[in-house]
Every structure is written in structure tokens, then in C-alpha cells.
């Protein structure tokens, strides 16, 4: 179940938001009395409540807004219990002084906004002894391992326990707590009105992650990177899992480079089944792979990990998807080297450039790498056996295939292009890996020449569909994923 926290300054707004949320399907809400900026009337808030409520009145020291006296705060909590509210949230230090009464269930809580303490289990056991119906522990995640410790603590608790790590790194704990036995998780009414750091919106929880369908059998997948907040992969994969009625969830894991090794060990322990991999981990994950496919070896990077039978298998679906799109455009895939004798220009020398340059070389093209940082271009050229040229000389290449593997042209810099339009040769293939927007300036100008174009959306959807196949054994629903993706970059910004 998802508990939606409501913090509004006026009673009437809190009541209206509560009603609205119930119309949207909310089954439990937390009313934050500390947000009300006038004398609090608990009865008015709860007398006609449209769904069960948790009453919370948080002090500033615990991350709340209550500025009144402690005595008044305790009086409010006692009044809420006297009104017969469904739950009351009591911090550890006051739980003893507010006795159980009537049907109101007691949530005994602890917050730590600095860290996730080492002794989570001990803290939980202490809270359990305070006549708790539910224990709630919310702590700040400073590294991805904190999520795993939190989930492990929930799973081993003798009392129903809501546990979550705050901050962006803590997001997986909020999404997966139900998988490990938490009775509910907290969400905010709107993503711009988070009441705790890293809180997701009710809509995200339901429409993207289908939180209420997660149970102890749900298989865990995700994407690792740093940063990760912008990733569209959770949207695509969760939608595809749901479409195929698979009991799987796909979670964004923000993993700083220095925590990768520990994270992979934790994945094994928690039974994670598969991961998409993005910047900066595509090369580093190789040291954890027990098996990789041939392209991963050649490229030196993987964007997909599958955990199976004690093995970690690495794939590169960026490469496969890009080559499927390219081969479709070449229409000569039956020849082993359809690009023999053709000049290809790769702009950029990062992960995407590496995958594409490798594929172009395999197809026989004469590849030139141009990248802002010359040494990086030279290193890539040496690795795959081609030439590097200074970034400023990129327009001198008479390319029949042009690949943009830099972020130039990406939102919000939509008026930029990595190559002057006059240097696009009619009938050349122009492949822009940037997918937001799909119609980059480069793609628009290439269409006008006219060139043959391949967009980053095609590549992104293609790589996601191939990952889906690795994760499930089923063909990825490409058209459906494309539709989700276009809708996401066109309109919906969660
Ligand atoms: P990366 O490893 O960080 O490499 C980025 C490359 O772009 C580097 O060579 C970098 O040069 C260069 N670059 C960055 N900003 C630049 C600028 N303002 N001017 C000139 N060069 C610049 O990133 P990546 O993973 O390869 O991704 C590159 C692009 O591909 C991104 O736009 C990403 O969204 C896209 N991509 C798309 C897909 C898809 O499925 N459609 C998949 C993967 C990647 P320096 O070395 O000088 O920094």
C-alpha cells in the first residue's frame, strides 16, 4: 500500500487534497499537522475522512515544521487518538508517554537526516519494544549499500516495519520495501511537494512502478548509473513488464563509481536478476562479468548485465540496436562488409562512440573519430583500428555515414548541431544518438539535404527491447516501448 503524505498550511486545503487523493485511488494518507500554520483542529480534519489516516506532528529536529511547545504537540497527538484516528506516529522518545487507547494503531518512528546508522537492527528492536504496531525508520542514504541494509532490516523484523532511505540514492529502498515485507511506503501528493528528501509522487509510484503489485515474489531489475534521475529506462521497462503481466519491477539505482563493487555484491545477495548499465559504469562492470558476448569483448563495454545461475553475463545492446538500425538503412546486410570503401565519421569518443565505431569497422567502413578531447579520440581509434582527427577538422571528412555520439543538440541545447549542415552530403546516412529531442537540429537539417536519418529514439528503444529479451526471454515490445518513449519525451515529465 502507498501512504500519501499531505502537508498543507490550511485545514480546508488538507481536506480537499485528501478527498482528491482518494478519488485518485489513495487508500491511506498521512496528515502532517506540523504543516498547518494556524491552530490545529484535529476533529475537523478526520471526522469525515474518506480513507484511513496516519496523524503525524513532526518537530523541526525530526525534519518537521512544528514550532509550538512539546506539550501542545503531545496534546494534539492524544486528541487524535481520542478521535479514534487509524494510526498515530510517535517518535521513540514520546512513545512511552502516550499510551495505547481504543483502536488507534501505534507507529513508533525514528528519523536520521544525516546517515543510515550501522546498528539498524538494534534500533528497530528498541522501537519494537515501545508497544509498536508498526515500526518506522527513515534514514539518509549516503551510499547504495544503505538501501540494502534497510531492506535486510525490514525483512528480518519481528514487527511490521516501514523502512526507507532518504535522498536520491535511497529511492530503491522506497520502491522495494514492500517486496521485503513493509506494510506500506510513503509518497508525496506531487513530486514538487516532497515532504522528505527523495520522496516519489503517488503518481510515479503507481503509474511507473506499480508499487501495489510488488510482492515477495517480484523479481528485481534496474538501471545503474550516476547520475540516474533523468533515465527513461524505468518508464519503458516497467511499462513493458506490466504489458506482459510479468511480476518484475525495474528500479533506478544511483551508484557512484566508488561503490560499484559493493553494489554488485549486494545485487547477488538480494537476488537482483538483471541490470541496465549507464555512465559511468559501462566499462567498469566488465570486471564483474563471468561471461561476455563477443561484441562486449571488442567494444570493451557492456550496458546490460544478467544474473543467472551464479554467473553475471554482460551484453551490449547499444551496439546491437545501433547496428540493427544501420543495417536496415544499408539494406545490404547480406554482405559481410557492406560499408567497405565508405567513409564514416564518428563524433565523440565515449561509450556510444565506441560501440558505433566498432560496428562500423566490422562492416568494413573507413572510420574517422573526431572528439573534443584529442587523446580520447586517439585512444578509441587505436583500440578499434581506425583514424582520429582534431575536432576542428571534422567538416573536412567527406563522410557517407555521420554519427553524432556527443550530447550536442540534446535538450535544452536544441539549437546546436555537431556538424555544419553544408557538410552533410546528400544521401549520406546521418545517425544521431541523442534522443531528447528526437528531431534534433542535426536530424532536421539532414532530412532537408536530403540524407537518410536514424534517430536516437530508434536506438534507445531498440537497446531497451533487446535488454527486455535478455531479462525475460521474450521479444521486447518495440512499438509499445517507442510509444511510451515518445510520450515521455514529448510531454510527461515526472
Ligand atoms: P560519454 O561516454 O560521456 O561520451 C561523450 C562524448 O561526447 C565524449 O567524447 C565527449 O568529449 C563528447 N562531448 C561532450 N560534450 C561535448 C561538447 N559540448 N562538444 C563536443 N564534444 C562533446 O557519453 P556516451 O555514453 O558516449 O553518450 C554520448 C551521447 O550518446 C549522449 O548524448 C547519449 O545520450 C547518447 N546515447 C544514446 C543512446 C541511445 O540509445 N540513443 C545510448 C547511449 C548513449 P570529451 O571526452 O571531451 O568530454
Short mmCIF file of C-alpha atoms and ligand atoms in Angstrom, two decimals:
data_model
loop_
_atom_site.label_atom_id
_atom_site.label_comp_id
_atom_site.label_asym_id
_atom_site.label_seq_id
_atom_site.Cartn_x
_atom_site.Cartn_y
_atom_site.Cartn_z
CA UNK A 1 0.00 0.00 0.00
CA UNK A 2 1.10 3.59 -0.64
CA UNK A 3 0.61 6.15 2.10
CA UNK A 4 0.44 9.66 0.64
CA UNK A 5 1.75 12.41 2.90
CA UNK A 6 -0.24 15.64 2.89
CA UNK A 7 1.32 18.80 4.26
CA UNK A 8 -0.76 21.94 3.72
CA UNK A 9 -0.99 25.16 5.68
CA UNK A 10 -4.79 25.29 5.88
CA UNK A 11 -7.32 22.74 7.05
CA UNK A 12 -9.55 23.19 4.03
CA UNK A 13 -6.67 22.53 1.63
CA UNK A 14 -5.66 19.43 3.53
CA UNK A 15 -9.22 18.12 3.48
CA UNK A 16 -9.59 18.90 -0.24
CA UNK A 17 -6.29 17.22 -1.08
CA UNK A 18 -7.30 14.18 0.96
CA UNK A 19 -10.60 13.86 -0.95
CA UNK A 20 -8.84 14.36 -4.27
CA UNK A 21 -6.29 11.66 -3.45
CA UNK A 22 -8.98 9.17 -2.52
CA UNK A 23 -10.67 9.89 -5.86
CA UNK A 24 -7.30 9.08 -7.44
CA UNK A 25 -7.22 5.75 -5.60
CA UNK A 26 -5.30 6.51 -2.38
CA UNK A 27 -6.09 4.07 0.43
CA UNK A 28 -4.04 5.62 3.23
CA UNK A 29 -2.86 9.17 3.84
CA UNK A 30 -0.62 10.82 6.40
CA UNK A 31 -1.92 14.16 7.66
CA UNK A 32 1.04 16.28 8.75
CA UNK A 33 -0.33 18.52 11.48
CA UNK A 34 3.00 20.33 11.70
CA UNK A 35 2.36 21.91 8.29
CA UNK A 36 -0.82 23.66 9.43
CA UNK A 37 0.05 27.28 10.04
CA UNK A 38 -2.81 28.10 12.45
CA UNK A 39 -4.41 26.46 15.46
CA UNK A 40 -4.86 22.80 14.61
CA UNK A 41 -8.37 21.33 14.70
CA UNK A 42 -7.80 17.58 14.52
CA UNK A 43 -11.50 16.73 14.63
CA UNK A 44 -12.21 18.85 11.53
CA UNK A 45 -9.50 17.00 9.61
CA UNK A 46 -10.62 13.49 10.46
CA UNK A 47 -14.33 13.50 11.22
CA UNK A 48 -15.44 12.80 7.63
CA UNK A 49 -12.23 11.24 6.44
CA UNK A 50 -12.66 9.42 3.14
CA UNK A 51 -9.91 6.86 3.90
CA UNK A 52 -7.77 5.78 6.87
CA UNK A 53 -5.26 8.32 8.15
CA UNK A 54 -1.96 8.48 9.96
CA UNK A 55 -1.69 11.53 12.19
CA UNK A 56 1.82 12.93 12.43
CA UNK A 57 3.09 16.12 14.02
CA UNK A 58 6.81 16.31 13.43
CA UNK A 59 9.25 18.53 15.34
CA UNK A 60 11.85 20.53 13.44
CA UNK A 61 14.58 18.31 14.87
CA UNK A 62 12.95 15.31 13.19
CA UNK A 63 12.53 17.06 9.84
CA UNK A 64 9.11 18.59 10.54
CA UNK A 65 7.74 22.10 10.83
CA UNK A 66 6.24 22.07 14.33
CA UNK A 67 7.28 25.21 16.17
CA UNK A 68 4.85 25.05 19.13
CA UNK A 69 5.61 23.62 22.54
CA UNK A 70 6.20 19.93 23.06
CA UNK A 71 3.31 19.87 25.50
CA UNK A 72 0.91 21.20 22.83
CA UNK A 73 2.23 18.68 20.34
CA UNK A 74 1.59 15.77 22.69
CA UNK A 75 -1.88 17.13 23.42
CA UNK A 76 -2.65 17.13 19.69
CA UNK A 77 -1.49 13.55 19.33
CA UNK A 78 -3.61 12.48 22.33
CA UNK A 79 -6.61 14.30 20.83
CA UNK A 80 -6.10 12.46 17.57
CA UNK A 81 -6.14 9.15 19.45
CA UNK A 82 -9.26 10.23 21.33
CA UNK A 83 -10.89 10.95 17.91
CA UNK A 84 -10.17 7.35 17.01
CA UNK A 85 -7.80 8.02 14.11
CA UNK A 86 -6.48 4.92 12.39
CA UNK A 87 -2.78 5.45 13.13
CA UNK A 88 -0.72 7.87 15.13
CA UNK A 89 3.00 8.41 14.54
CA UNK A 90 5.00 8.63 17.77
CA UNK A 91 8.72 9.26 17.85
CA UNK A 92 10.80 6.95 20.01
CA UNK A 93 11.21 9.41 22.88
CA UNK A 94 7.47 10.09 23.29
CA UNK A 95 6.06 6.64 22.55
CA UNK A 96 6.13 5.68 26.23
CA UNK A 97 4.36 8.80 27.39
CA UNK A 98 1.39 8.37 25.03
CA UNK A 99 -0.43 5.18 25.95
CA UNK A 100 -2.42 2.93 23.64
CA UNK A 101 -6.12 3.77 23.54
CA UNK A 102 -9.06 2.50 21.54
CA UNK A 103 -8.47 1.20 18.02
CA UNK A 104 -5.73 3.63 17.07
CA UNK A 105 -2.63 1.76 15.96
CA UNK A 106 0.78 3.00 17.00
CA UNK A 107 3.60 3.74 14.56
CA UNK A 108 6.80 4.18 16.53
CA UNK A 109 9.27 6.12 14.40
CA UNK A 110 12.86 7.22 14.15
CA UNK A 111 14.43 9.64 11.66
CA UNK A 112 18.06 10.30 10.92
CA UNK A 113 18.70 13.00 8.33
CA UNK A 114 22.46 12.56 8.37
CA UNK A 115 23.11 8.88 7.86
CA UNK A 116 21.82 5.33 7.96
CA UNK A 117 23.13 4.11 11.30
CA UNK A 118 25.24 0.96 11.44
CA UNK A 119 23.01 -0.66 14.04
CA UNK A 120 19.67 -0.56 12.21
CA UNK A 121 18.54 -3.89 13.66
CA UNK A 122 19.27 -2.74 17.22
CA UNK A 123 17.33 0.47 16.68
CA UNK A 124 14.42 -1.49 15.26
CA UNK A 125 14.42 -3.87 18.21
CA UNK A 126 14.33 -0.91 20.58
CA UNK A 127 11.35 0.62 18.75
CA UNK A 128 9.57 -2.75 18.68
CA UNK A 129 9.56 -2.75 22.46
CA UNK A 130 7.61 0.52 22.67
CA UNK A 131 4.22 -1.12 22.14
CA UNK A 132 4.54 -0.60 18.38
CA UNK A 133 2.02 -1.95 15.89
CA UNK A 134 4.31 -0.66 13.17
CA UNK A 135 7.92 0.46 13.36
CA UNK A 136 9.02 3.22 11.00
CA UNK A 137 12.68 4.01 10.33
CA UNK A 138 13.69 6.71 7.85
CA UNK A 139 17.37 7.46 7.42
CA UNK A 140 19.57 9.29 4.95
CA UNK A 141 21.28 7.11 2.34
CA UNK A 142 24.87 8.14 1.82
CA UNK A 143 25.70 5.17 -0.37
CA UNK A 144 23.77 2.42 -2.19
CA UNK A 145 24.67 -0.17 0.45
CA UNK A 146 22.41 1.71 2.91
CA UNK A 147 19.39 0.64 0.83
CA UNK A 148 20.38 -2.99 1.08
CA UNK A 149 20.89 -2.77 4.83
CA UNK A 150 17.49 -1.12 5.20
CA UNK A 151 15.74 -3.79 3.12
CA UNK A 152 17.51 -6.56 5.02
CA UNK A 153 16.42 -4.99 8.30
CA UNK A 154 12.78 -4.83 7.14
CA UNK A 155 12.87 -8.45 6.02
CA UNK A 156 14.11 -9.70 9.39
CA UNK A 157 11.80 -7.61 11.58
CA UNK A 158 9.51 -9.35 14.10
CA UNK A 159 7.11 -6.35 13.93
CA UNK A 160 5.66 -4.94 10.73
CA UNK A 161 8.28 -2.37 9.67
CA UNK A 162 8.23 0.55 7.27
CA UNK A 163 11.82 1.37 6.37
CA UNK A 164 13.18 3.79 3.83
CA UNK A 165 16.34 5.61 2.96
CA UNK A 166 16.03 9.26 2.08
CA UNK A 167 17.79 11.17 -0.68
CA UNK A 168 18.10 10.22 -4.36
CA UNK A 169 20.36 7.28 -3.53
CA UNK A 170 17.60 5.99 -1.25
CA UNK A 171 14.92 5.70 -3.96
CA UNK A 172 15.33 1.90 -4.37
CA UNK A 173 14.50 1.35 -0.70
CA UNK A 174 11.25 3.28 -1.10
CA UNK A 175 10.29 1.24 -4.16
CA UNK A 176 11.37 -2.16 -2.89
CA UNK A 177 10.34 -2.04 0.77
CA UNK A 178 7.05 -3.84 0.02
CA UNK A 179 8.99 -6.61 -1.70
CA UNK A 180 10.76 -7.23 1.64
CA UNK A 181 7.66 -7.07 3.85
CA UNK A 182 6.94 -3.40 4.65
CA UNK A 183 3.18 -2.85 5.11
CA UNK A 184 3.31 0.42 3.14
CA UNK A 185 5.65 3.06 1.75
CA UNK A 186 5.32 6.83 1.76
CA UNK A 187 4.79 9.02 -1.30
CA UNK A 188 4.05 12.66 -1.85
CA UNK A 189 0.96 14.17 -3.48
CA UNK A 190 3.04 15.85 -6.17
CA UNK A 191 6.72 15.40 -6.99
CA UNK A 192 7.37 19.11 -6.44
CA UNK A 193 5.93 18.89 -2.95
CA UNK A 194 8.08 16.19 -1.39
CA UNK A 195 7.85 16.16 2.40
CA UNK A 196 11.08 14.22 2.77
CA UNK A 197 14.20 14.16 0.59
CA UNK A 198 13.90 11.71 -2.29
CA UNK A 199 10.19 11.05 -1.84
CA UNK A 200 8.45 9.97 -5.05
CA UNK A 201 5.00 11.11 -6.06
CA UNK A 202 1.91 8.94 -5.67
CA UNK A 203 1.54 9.03 -9.44
CA UNK A 204 5.12 7.86 -10.09
CA UNK A 205 4.73 5.08 -7.54
CA UNK A 206 1.55 3.84 -9.14
CA UNK A 207 1.87 4.62 -12.82
CA UNK A 208 5.55 3.98 -13.36
CA UNK A 209 6.44 1.41 -10.67
CA UNK A 210 3.05 -0.21 -9.97
CA UNK A 211 4.05 -0.34 -6.34
CA UNK A 212 0.88 -2.07 -5.20
CA UNK A 213 1.59 -5.06 -7.42
CA UNK A 214 5.02 -5.66 -5.88
CA UNK A 215 5.09 -8.68 -3.59
CA UNK A 216 7.63 -11.09 -2.13
CA UNK A 217 7.83 -12.95 -5.47
CA UNK A 218 8.55 -9.87 -7.56
CA UNK A 219 11.82 -10.10 -9.46
CA UNK A 220 14.11 -7.09 -9.26
CA UNK A 221 15.73 -5.36 -12.24
CA UNK A 222 17.13 -1.89 -12.58
CA UNK A 223 19.45 0.61 -14.14
CA UNK A 224 22.72 1.69 -12.55
CA UNK A 225 24.46 4.97 -13.25
CA UNK A 226 25.44 8.27 -11.73
CA UNK A 227 23.50 10.46 -12.29
CA UNK A 228 20.38 8.39 -12.87
CA UNK A 229 17.41 10.66 -12.18
CA UNK A 230 16.93 11.52 -15.86
CA UNK A 231 16.82 7.89 -17.05
CA UNK A 232 13.82 6.86 -19.14
CA UNK A 233 14.63 3.18 -18.73
CA UNK A 234 12.38 2.65 -15.66
CA UNK A 235 9.44 4.05 -17.61
CA UNK A 236 9.99 1.76 -20.60
CA UNK A 237 10.86 -1.44 -18.77
CA UNK A 238 8.16 -1.22 -16.11
CA UNK A 239 5.55 -0.47 -18.76
CA UNK A 240 6.72 -3.44 -20.83
CA UNK A 241 6.79 -5.78 -17.79
CA UNK A 242 3.25 -4.75 -16.96
CA UNK A 243 2.05 -5.13 -20.51
CA UNK A 244 3.27 -8.72 -20.50
CA UNK A 245 1.86 -9.30 -16.97
CA UNK A 246 5.31 -10.18 -15.59
CA UNK A 247 5.88 -9.98 -11.85
CA UNK A 248 9.00 -7.85 -12.21
CA UNK A 249 9.96 -4.33 -11.19
CA UNK A 250 12.69 -2.11 -12.61
CA UNK A 251 14.30 0.41 -10.28
CA UNK A 252 16.76 3.32 -10.76
CA UNK A 253 19.92 2.70 -8.71
CA UNK A 254 22.19 5.72 -8.34
CA UNK A 255 25.59 4.13 -7.82
CA UNK A 256 28.69 6.37 -7.57
CA UNK A 257 31.75 4.81 -9.25
CA UNK A 258 33.47 4.14 -5.92
CA UNK A 259 30.54 1.93 -4.77
CA UNK A 260 30.17 -0.26 -7.84
CA UNK A 261 31.91 -3.36 -6.47
CA UNK A 262 29.94 -3.39 -3.22
CA UNK A 263 26.73 -2.75 -5.15
CA UNK A 264 27.25 -5.78 -7.40
CA UNK A 265 27.88 -7.97 -4.33
CA UNK A 266 24.65 -6.63 -2.79
CA UNK A 267 22.77 -7.39 -6.02
CA UNK A 268 23.77 -11.02 -5.75
CA UNK A 269 22.63 -11.14 -2.14
CA UNK A 270 19.26 -9.54 -2.83
CA UNK A 271 18.65 -11.70 -5.88
CA UNK A 272 18.66 -8.91 -8.49
CA UNK A 273 18.04 -10.56 -11.87
CA UNK A 274 19.27 -8.01 -14.35
CA UNK A 275 20.65 -4.52 -14.78
CA UNK A 276 20.93 -1.89 -17.45
CA UNK A 277 24.22 -0.06 -17.14
CA UNK A 278 24.87 3.55 -18.00
CA UNK A 279 27.53 6.27 -17.45
CA UNK A 280 30.00 5.87 -15.72
CA UNK A 281 29.87 2.09 -15.28
CA UNK A 282 29.79 0.58 -18.78
CA UNK A 283 33.46 -0.32 -18.79
CA UNK A 284 33.94 -0.96 -15.07
CA UNK A 285 31.19 -3.61 -14.90
CA UNK A 286 33.27 -5.89 -17.10
CA UNK A 287 35.42 -6.88 -14.12
CA UNK A 288 32.32 -8.43 -12.55
CA UNK A 289 31.19 -10.37 -15.62
CA UNK A 290 31.87 -14.08 -15.59
CA UNK A 291 30.86 -14.23 -19.26
CA UNK A 292 30.50 -11.62 -22.02
CA UNK A 293 29.41 -11.77 -25.62
CA UNK A 294 31.85 -11.16 -28.46
CA UNK A 295 30.79 -7.56 -29.09
CA UNK A 296 31.34 -6.66 -25.43
CA UNK A 297 34.88 -8.00 -25.71
CA UNK A 298 35.56 -5.98 -28.86
CA UNK A 299 33.98 -2.77 -27.57
CA UNK A 300 35.28 -3.07 -24.03
CA UNK A 301 31.95 -2.03 -22.53
CA UNK A 302 28.63 -3.60 -21.54
CA UNK A 303 25.27 -1.90 -21.00
CA UNK A 304 23.39 -4.98 -19.78
CA UNK A 305 24.07 -7.48 -17.01
CA UNK A 306 22.08 -10.64 -16.49
CA UNK A 307 22.45 -12.55 -13.23
CA UNK A 308 21.82 -16.22 -13.94
CA UNK A 309 22.86 -19.44 -12.20
CA UNK A 310 25.61 -17.73 -10.21
CA UNK A 311 27.01 -16.06 -13.33
CA UNK A 312 26.96 -12.43 -14.41
CA UNK A 313 26.65 -12.20 -18.16
CA UNK A 314 27.48 -8.95 -19.96
CA UNK A 315 25.87 -7.77 -23.21
CA UNK A 316 25.99 -4.58 -25.24
CA UNK A 317 22.53 -3.85 -26.61
CA UNK A 318 23.54 -0.25 -27.51
CA UNK A 319 25.77 -1.77 -30.14
CA UNK A 320 23.25 -4.37 -31.32
CA UNK A 321 20.41 -1.83 -31.56
CA UNK A 322 22.56 0.72 -33.39
CA UNK A 323 23.66 -1.93 -35.89
CA UNK A 324 20.11 -3.18 -36.48
CA UNK A 325 19.10 0.41 -37.34
CA UNK A 326 22.14 0.92 -39.52
CA UNK A 327 21.76 -2.38 -41.36
CA UNK A 328 18.12 -1.59 -42.03
CA UNK A 329 19.20 1.65 -43.67
CA UNK A 330 22.06 0.00 -45.60
CA UNK A 331 19.75 -2.72 -46.96
CA UNK A 332 22.84 -4.77 -47.75
CA UNK A 333 23.25 -6.75 -44.58
CA UNK A 334 23.72 -9.97 -46.54
CA UNK A 335 27.21 -8.69 -47.45
CA UNK A 336 29.66 -9.12 -44.55
CA UNK A 337 31.23 -5.69 -45.11
CA UNK A 338 28.54 -3.51 -46.69
CA UNK A 339 30.45 -0.34 -45.84
CA UNK A 340 33.76 -1.39 -47.40
CA UNK A 341 35.26 1.61 -49.20
CA UNK A 342 32.88 4.03 -47.47
CA UNK A 343 33.93 6.85 -45.19
CA UNK A 344 32.30 7.11 -41.75
CA UNK A 345 32.69 10.00 -39.32
CA UNK A 346 32.11 9.35 -35.63
CA UNK A 347 31.72 12.47 -33.49
CA UNK A 348 32.59 11.78 -29.86
CA UNK A 349 34.81 9.18 -28.25
CA UNK A 350 32.75 7.99 -25.26
CA UNK A 351 30.79 4.79 -24.70
CA UNK A 352 28.29 5.31 -27.52
CA UNK A 353 31.02 6.29 -29.99
CA UNK A 354 32.98 3.18 -29.03
CA UNK A 355 30.05 0.86 -29.74
CA UNK A 356 29.20 2.52 -33.04
CA UNK A 357 32.79 2.80 -34.26
CA UNK A 358 33.30 -0.89 -33.51
CA UNK A 359 30.18 -1.79 -35.52
CA UNK A 360 31.19 0.43 -38.44
CA UNK A 361 34.65 -1.13 -38.54
CA UNK A 362 33.08 -4.60 -38.56
CA UNK A 363 31.04 -3.52 -41.57
CA UNK A 364 34.21 -2.50 -43.36
CA UNK A 365 33.91 1.29 -43.12
CA UNK A 366 36.91 3.61 -43.11
CA UNK A 367 36.18 5.23 -39.74
CA UNK A 368 37.42 8.61 -38.55
CA UNK A 369 36.92 9.61 -34.92
CA UNK A 370 36.64 13.31 -34.05
CA UNK A 371 36.27 14.25 -30.47
CA UNK A 372 36.71 17.34 -28.35
CA UNK A 373 39.45 15.69 -26.32
CA UNK A 374 42.02 14.59 -28.85
CA UNK A 375 43.68 11.92 -26.66
CA UNK A 376 40.34 10.22 -26.12
CA UNK A 377 39.72 10.12 -29.87
CA UNK A 378 43.19 8.71 -30.45
CA UNK A 379 42.78 6.06 -27.80
CA UNK A 380 39.49 4.89 -29.32
CA UNK A 381 40.97 4.96 -32.84
CA UNK A 382 43.88 2.84 -31.68
CA UNK A 383 41.61 0.37 -29.88
CA UNK A 384 39.42 -0.32 -32.87
CA UNK A 385 41.96 0.24 -35.63
CA UNK A 386 40.98 3.49 -37.37
CA UNK A 387 41.99 7.16 -37.60
CA UNK A 388 41.49 10.11 -35.26
CA UNK A 389 41.23 13.72 -36.39
CA UNK A 390 41.15 17.01 -34.49
CA UNK A 391 37.64 18.15 -33.52
CA UNK A 392 38.06 21.35 -35.55
CA UNK A 393 38.77 19.31 -38.69
CA UNK A 394 35.56 17.33 -38.55
CA UNK A 395 33.99 19.11 -41.51
CA UNK A 396 36.92 18.10 -43.73
CA UNK A 397 35.82 14.46 -43.73
CA UNK A 398 33.70 13.59 -46.78
CA UNK A 399 31.56 11.20 -44.81
CA UNK A 400 28.88 8.92 -46.19
CA UNK A 401 27.93 7.91 -42.69
CA UNK A 402 27.88 10.54 -39.92
CA UNK A 403 27.35 9.53 -36.32
CA UNK A 404 26.74 12.02 -33.55
CA UNK A 405 27.80 10.30 -30.34
CA UNK A 406 28.14 13.51 -28.33
CA UNK A 407 25.35 15.17 -26.34
CA UNK A 408 25.37 18.19 -28.71
CA UNK A 409 21.79 19.07 -29.65
CA UNK A 410 20.32 17.48 -26.56
CA UNK A 411 17.64 19.30 -24.59
CA UNK A 412 17.90 22.16 -23.61
CA UNK A 413 20.57 22.99 -26.24
CA UNK A 414 18.27 22.15 -29.11
CA UNK A 415 19.65 24.87 -31.39
CA UNK A 416 23.09 23.27 -31.54
CA UNK A 417 24.41 20.77 -34.05
CA UNK A 418 27.77 18.99 -34.02
CA UNK A 419 28.28 19.47 -37.77
CA UNK A 420 27.51 22.35 -40.12
CA UNK A 421 24.61 21.49 -42.43
CA UNK A 422 26.67 22.34 -45.53
CA UNK A 423 28.94 19.41 -44.74
CA UNK A 424 26.13 16.86 -44.79
CA UNK A 425 26.33 15.06 -48.12
CA UNK A 426 23.05 14.28 -49.86
CA UNK A 427 22.08 10.62 -49.45
CA UNK A 428 24.57 10.13 -46.59
CA UNK A 429 23.36 8.24 -43.53
CA UNK A 430 23.11 10.58 -40.53
CA UNK A 431 22.69 8.83 -37.20
CA UNK A 432 22.15 10.99 -34.13
CA UNK A 433 22.34 9.08 -30.84
CA UNK A 434 20.71 11.99 -28.98
CA UNK A 435 17.10 11.02 -28.23
CA UNK A 436 15.74 14.05 -26.40
CA UNK A 437 14.53 15.64 -28.60
CA UNK A 438 14.15 13.04 -31.31
CA UNK A 439 14.15 15.67 -34.05
CA UNK A 440 17.50 17.30 -33.24
CA UNK A 441 18.78 20.14 -35.35
CA UNK A 442 21.21 17.69 -36.98
CA UNK A 443 18.36 15.33 -37.90
CA UNK A 444 16.19 18.17 -39.21
CA UNK A 445 18.99 19.57 -41.37
CA UNK A 446 19.93 16.09 -42.60
CA UNK A 447 16.36 15.42 -43.72
CA UNK A 448 16.43 18.63 -45.78
CA UNK A 449 19.62 17.74 -47.69
CA UNK A 450 18.14 15.02 -48.09
CA UNK A 451 20.08 12.40 -46.11
CA UNK A 452 18.89 9.09 -44.72
CA UNK A 453 18.41 9.52 -40.98
CA UNK A 454 18.44 7.29 -37.91
CA UNK A 455 17.33 8.84 -34.65
CA UNK A 456 18.43 8.26 -31.08
CA UNK A 457 14.90 7.19 -30.21
CA UNK A 458 15.20 4.22 -32.57
CA UNK A 459 18.48 3.25 -30.91
CA UNK A 460 17.19 3.75 -27.40
CA UNK A 461 14.01 1.78 -27.96
CA UNK A 462 15.99 -0.90 -29.79
CA UNK A 463 18.53 -1.31 -26.98
CA UNK A 464 15.73 -1.43 -24.37
CA UNK A 465 13.82 -4.05 -26.36
CA UNK A 466 16.95 -6.21 -26.62
CA UNK A 467 17.53 -5.83 -22.88
CA UNK A 468 13.94 -6.91 -22.31
CA UNK A 469 14.72 -10.06 -24.29
CA UNK A 470 17.78 -10.75 -22.11
CA UNK A 471 15.73 -10.13 -18.97
CA UNK A 472 12.65 -12.15 -19.89
CA UNK A 473 13.45 -14.42 -22.83
CA UNK A 474 10.57 -12.73 -24.68
CA UNK A 475 10.82 -10.35 -27.64
CA UNK A 476 10.72 -6.75 -26.44
CA UNK A 477 7.54 -4.90 -27.47
CA UNK A 478 9.37 -2.38 -29.66
CA UNK A 479 6.35 -0.41 -30.91
CA UNK A 480 4.89 -0.18 -27.45
CA UNK A 481 8.21 0.96 -25.99
CA UNK A 482 8.60 3.56 -28.75
CA UNK A 483 5.14 4.91 -27.96
CA UNK A 484 5.99 5.14 -24.24
CA UNK A 485 9.26 6.86 -25.00
CA UNK A 486 7.78 9.41 -27.40
CA UNK A 487 5.08 10.24 -24.91
CA UNK A 488 7.69 10.66 -22.17
CA UNK A 489 9.99 12.97 -24.08
CA UNK A 490 7.08 14.80 -25.67
CA UNK A 491 5.05 15.59 -22.64
CA UNK A 492 5.18 13.71 -19.40
CA UNK A 493 7.93 14.96 -17.08
CA UNK A 494 7.52 13.16 -13.79
P1 LIG B 1 30.27 9.80 -22.82
O1 LIG B 1 30.92 8.49 -22.61
O2 LIG B 1 30.25 10.79 -21.71
O3 LIG B 1 30.94 10.50 -24.10
C1 LIG B 1 30.51 11.75 -24.56
C2 LIG B 1 31.39 12.19 -25.72
O4 LIG B 1 30.86 13.43 -26.21
C3 LIG B 1 32.82 12.47 -25.32
O5 LIG B 1 33.66 12.15 -26.39
C4 LIG B 1 32.81 13.96 -25.04
O6 LIG B 1 34.04 14.58 -25.24
C5 LIG B 1 31.89 14.44 -26.13
N1 LIG B 1 31.28 15.72 -25.79
C6 LIG B 1 30.53 16.01 -24.73
N2 LIG B 1 30.11 17.28 -24.76
C7 LIG B 1 30.65 17.83 -25.88
C8 LIG B 1 30.61 19.10 -26.48
N3 LIG B 1 29.90 20.09 -25.92
N4 LIG B 1 31.28 19.31 -27.62
C9 LIG B 1 31.99 18.32 -28.18
N5 LIG B 1 32.06 17.08 -27.68
C10 LIG B 1 31.41 16.83 -26.55
O7 LIG B 1 28.75 9.60 -23.25
P2 LIG B 1 28.10 8.42 -24.14
O8 LIG B 1 27.53 7.39 -23.27
O9 LIG B 1 29.03 8.02 -25.21
O10 LIG B 1 26.87 9.22 -24.75
C11 LIG B 1 27.04 10.16 -25.79
C12 LIG B 1 25.70 10.51 -26.37
O11 LIG B 1 25.07 9.34 -26.85
C13 LIG B 1 24.73 11.11 -25.35
O12 LIG B 1 24.01 12.14 -25.96
C14 LIG B 1 23.80 9.98 -25.03
O13 LIG B 1 22.51 10.42 -24.68
C15 LIG B 1 23.78 9.25 -26.34
N6 LIG B 1 23.42 7.84 -26.17
C16 LIG B 1 22.28 7.43 -26.74
C17 LIG B 1 21.89 6.13 -26.65
C18 LIG B 1 20.63 5.70 -27.30
O14 LIG B 1 20.19 4.59 -27.06
N7 LIG B 1 20.03 6.54 -28.13
C19 LIG B 1 22.68 5.20 -25.94
C20 LIG B 1 23.86 5.64 -25.36
C21 LIG B 1 24.22 6.97 -25.48
P3 LIG B 1 35.08 14.76 -24.03
O15 LIG B 1 35.82 13.47 -23.93
O16 LIG B 1 35.90 15.92 -24.45
O17 LIG B 1 34.26 15.06 -22.79
#
